[in-house]
Amino acid sequence: MAQPSDPVLAFFAQPQSQSAADDHLVRARRLLERAIRQRWADGILSRDQDGGYVGPAEIERLMRPASAPTDRIGDHRYAASSPIGALVGKLNLKPTEADLLAVLFACETDPPSARLAAYLSGQPNGFSMTVDTLFEIIYRPRAHTTSDAATLLHGDLAPDGPARRLRFLVVDGADSRPFLMQGGRLQPRLTAWLLGRHTLVAELTANARLISP
C-alpha cells in the first residue's frame, strides 16, 4: 500500500504494534487522518496555512457541488480486553457509538490525537471538539449521502441515546449554539473509568462502598 506523501500524517498510516489497551488509539488516529484528507479535498482546510485559515481558493472549492468522501470506513471490532471494547460489551453499543467514545477518549489522553483534532476543527491554538468535527470523523465516511450521515449523528447524540442518557457525553452550548457548533466531550468520570479507575465517586465514599459484580 502506498504511503501518504505528507510527512505530518505518514506516521499514522504506518502499521503500528499496539497492545489491546491502545486499540482505540490506532482506530482514532486513522479516523482523524481520513477526516483531514477529506477536508483538504473539500477545501475546508488548506494544506499551506493554519487550520483556521480559509482563503479564496478554498471558498471557491466549497461553493462547488459536495464531493464524495475520499474513502469509506467500515465498522471496527474493538478488542474485548480494551477499555472501549469492554464498554461495548457491557452496553451493547453500536459501532458508531463505539467510535464516538474512542475518538473522544483518544483526544482526552493522547496529545498527537488532540493536535490532529485541533487542526481538523480549525482551532489549532484552542482545541474543542464540535459536533461538526465529529460528523466529519465518524459519520460522513460511513454514509452515501449527507442526510444519511446526519441521521446517524443525531441518533447517537440524541438526549435519549445511551451516550447522553447515561451521561457519558457532555454537550456544551445546547441552548446557545446551532447543533453543529455545539461542543462534545467525555464526562470526566467515564474518562477515569476507561483509564482503569473503577472506584466510587469521591462524594459517595463516606456513605457507600463499592461491591464488584
Phi, psi and omega in degrees: 000137182291141179274148179296143182283337182282121185294334181296324184259352186302321182300320187284343179272349182277142175301134181233138178276114183232151174285167179300329181296336180259014179305317181295330183291316178299314180298314183298317181295322178292322176295320179295317179299315181298319181294321178296316179298322179295317181289331170298314181296324181281343183088005178288329175239144176259137177293333191264355183231175175299157184303331183278354185270129173231111182266184182303321181296321179290320178298319179298319178293324180295332182279352176281167175304145182302136179274155176287153176306144182297328175200158180267156174241147176258172177291151182242133175266108181287141179304134183299333181273356179276161180301314180292320178299321178295320180292320177300317180295322182287324188247359180055050182288151175287159179303322179292323178294321178296316178295322178302311179293322182295316181294314180295322179295317179298319181289340176278334192235350185236109183303317178300320178297319180296322179292319177298317179294323178296316177298315181297323182283350182079017180230064187298338182254001180203069190292134164212135182282123177257163176299324177303316180291319177298323177302315182290324184284315194251322193258317183300317182288355180266336191252155179279335180228160177297323180297319178296318179296320179295324178296317177298315181299310183294328177295318181286328184260007178297147180304331180265005176282162184304319186300318182266327179296321179271003178061038172279333186240135175254123178254119182262141174083019183298332183264354188230350183230152172302156187306312184293338180268357178288153182266149177230133178208160179287144170298129183307328180294325178290319177303315179298319180296317179296333178274002175101005180269083183265066183236170177291151172298141188306320184288351180262346189295335181284340186237358183211162172226151185273126176248117183293145179294000000 
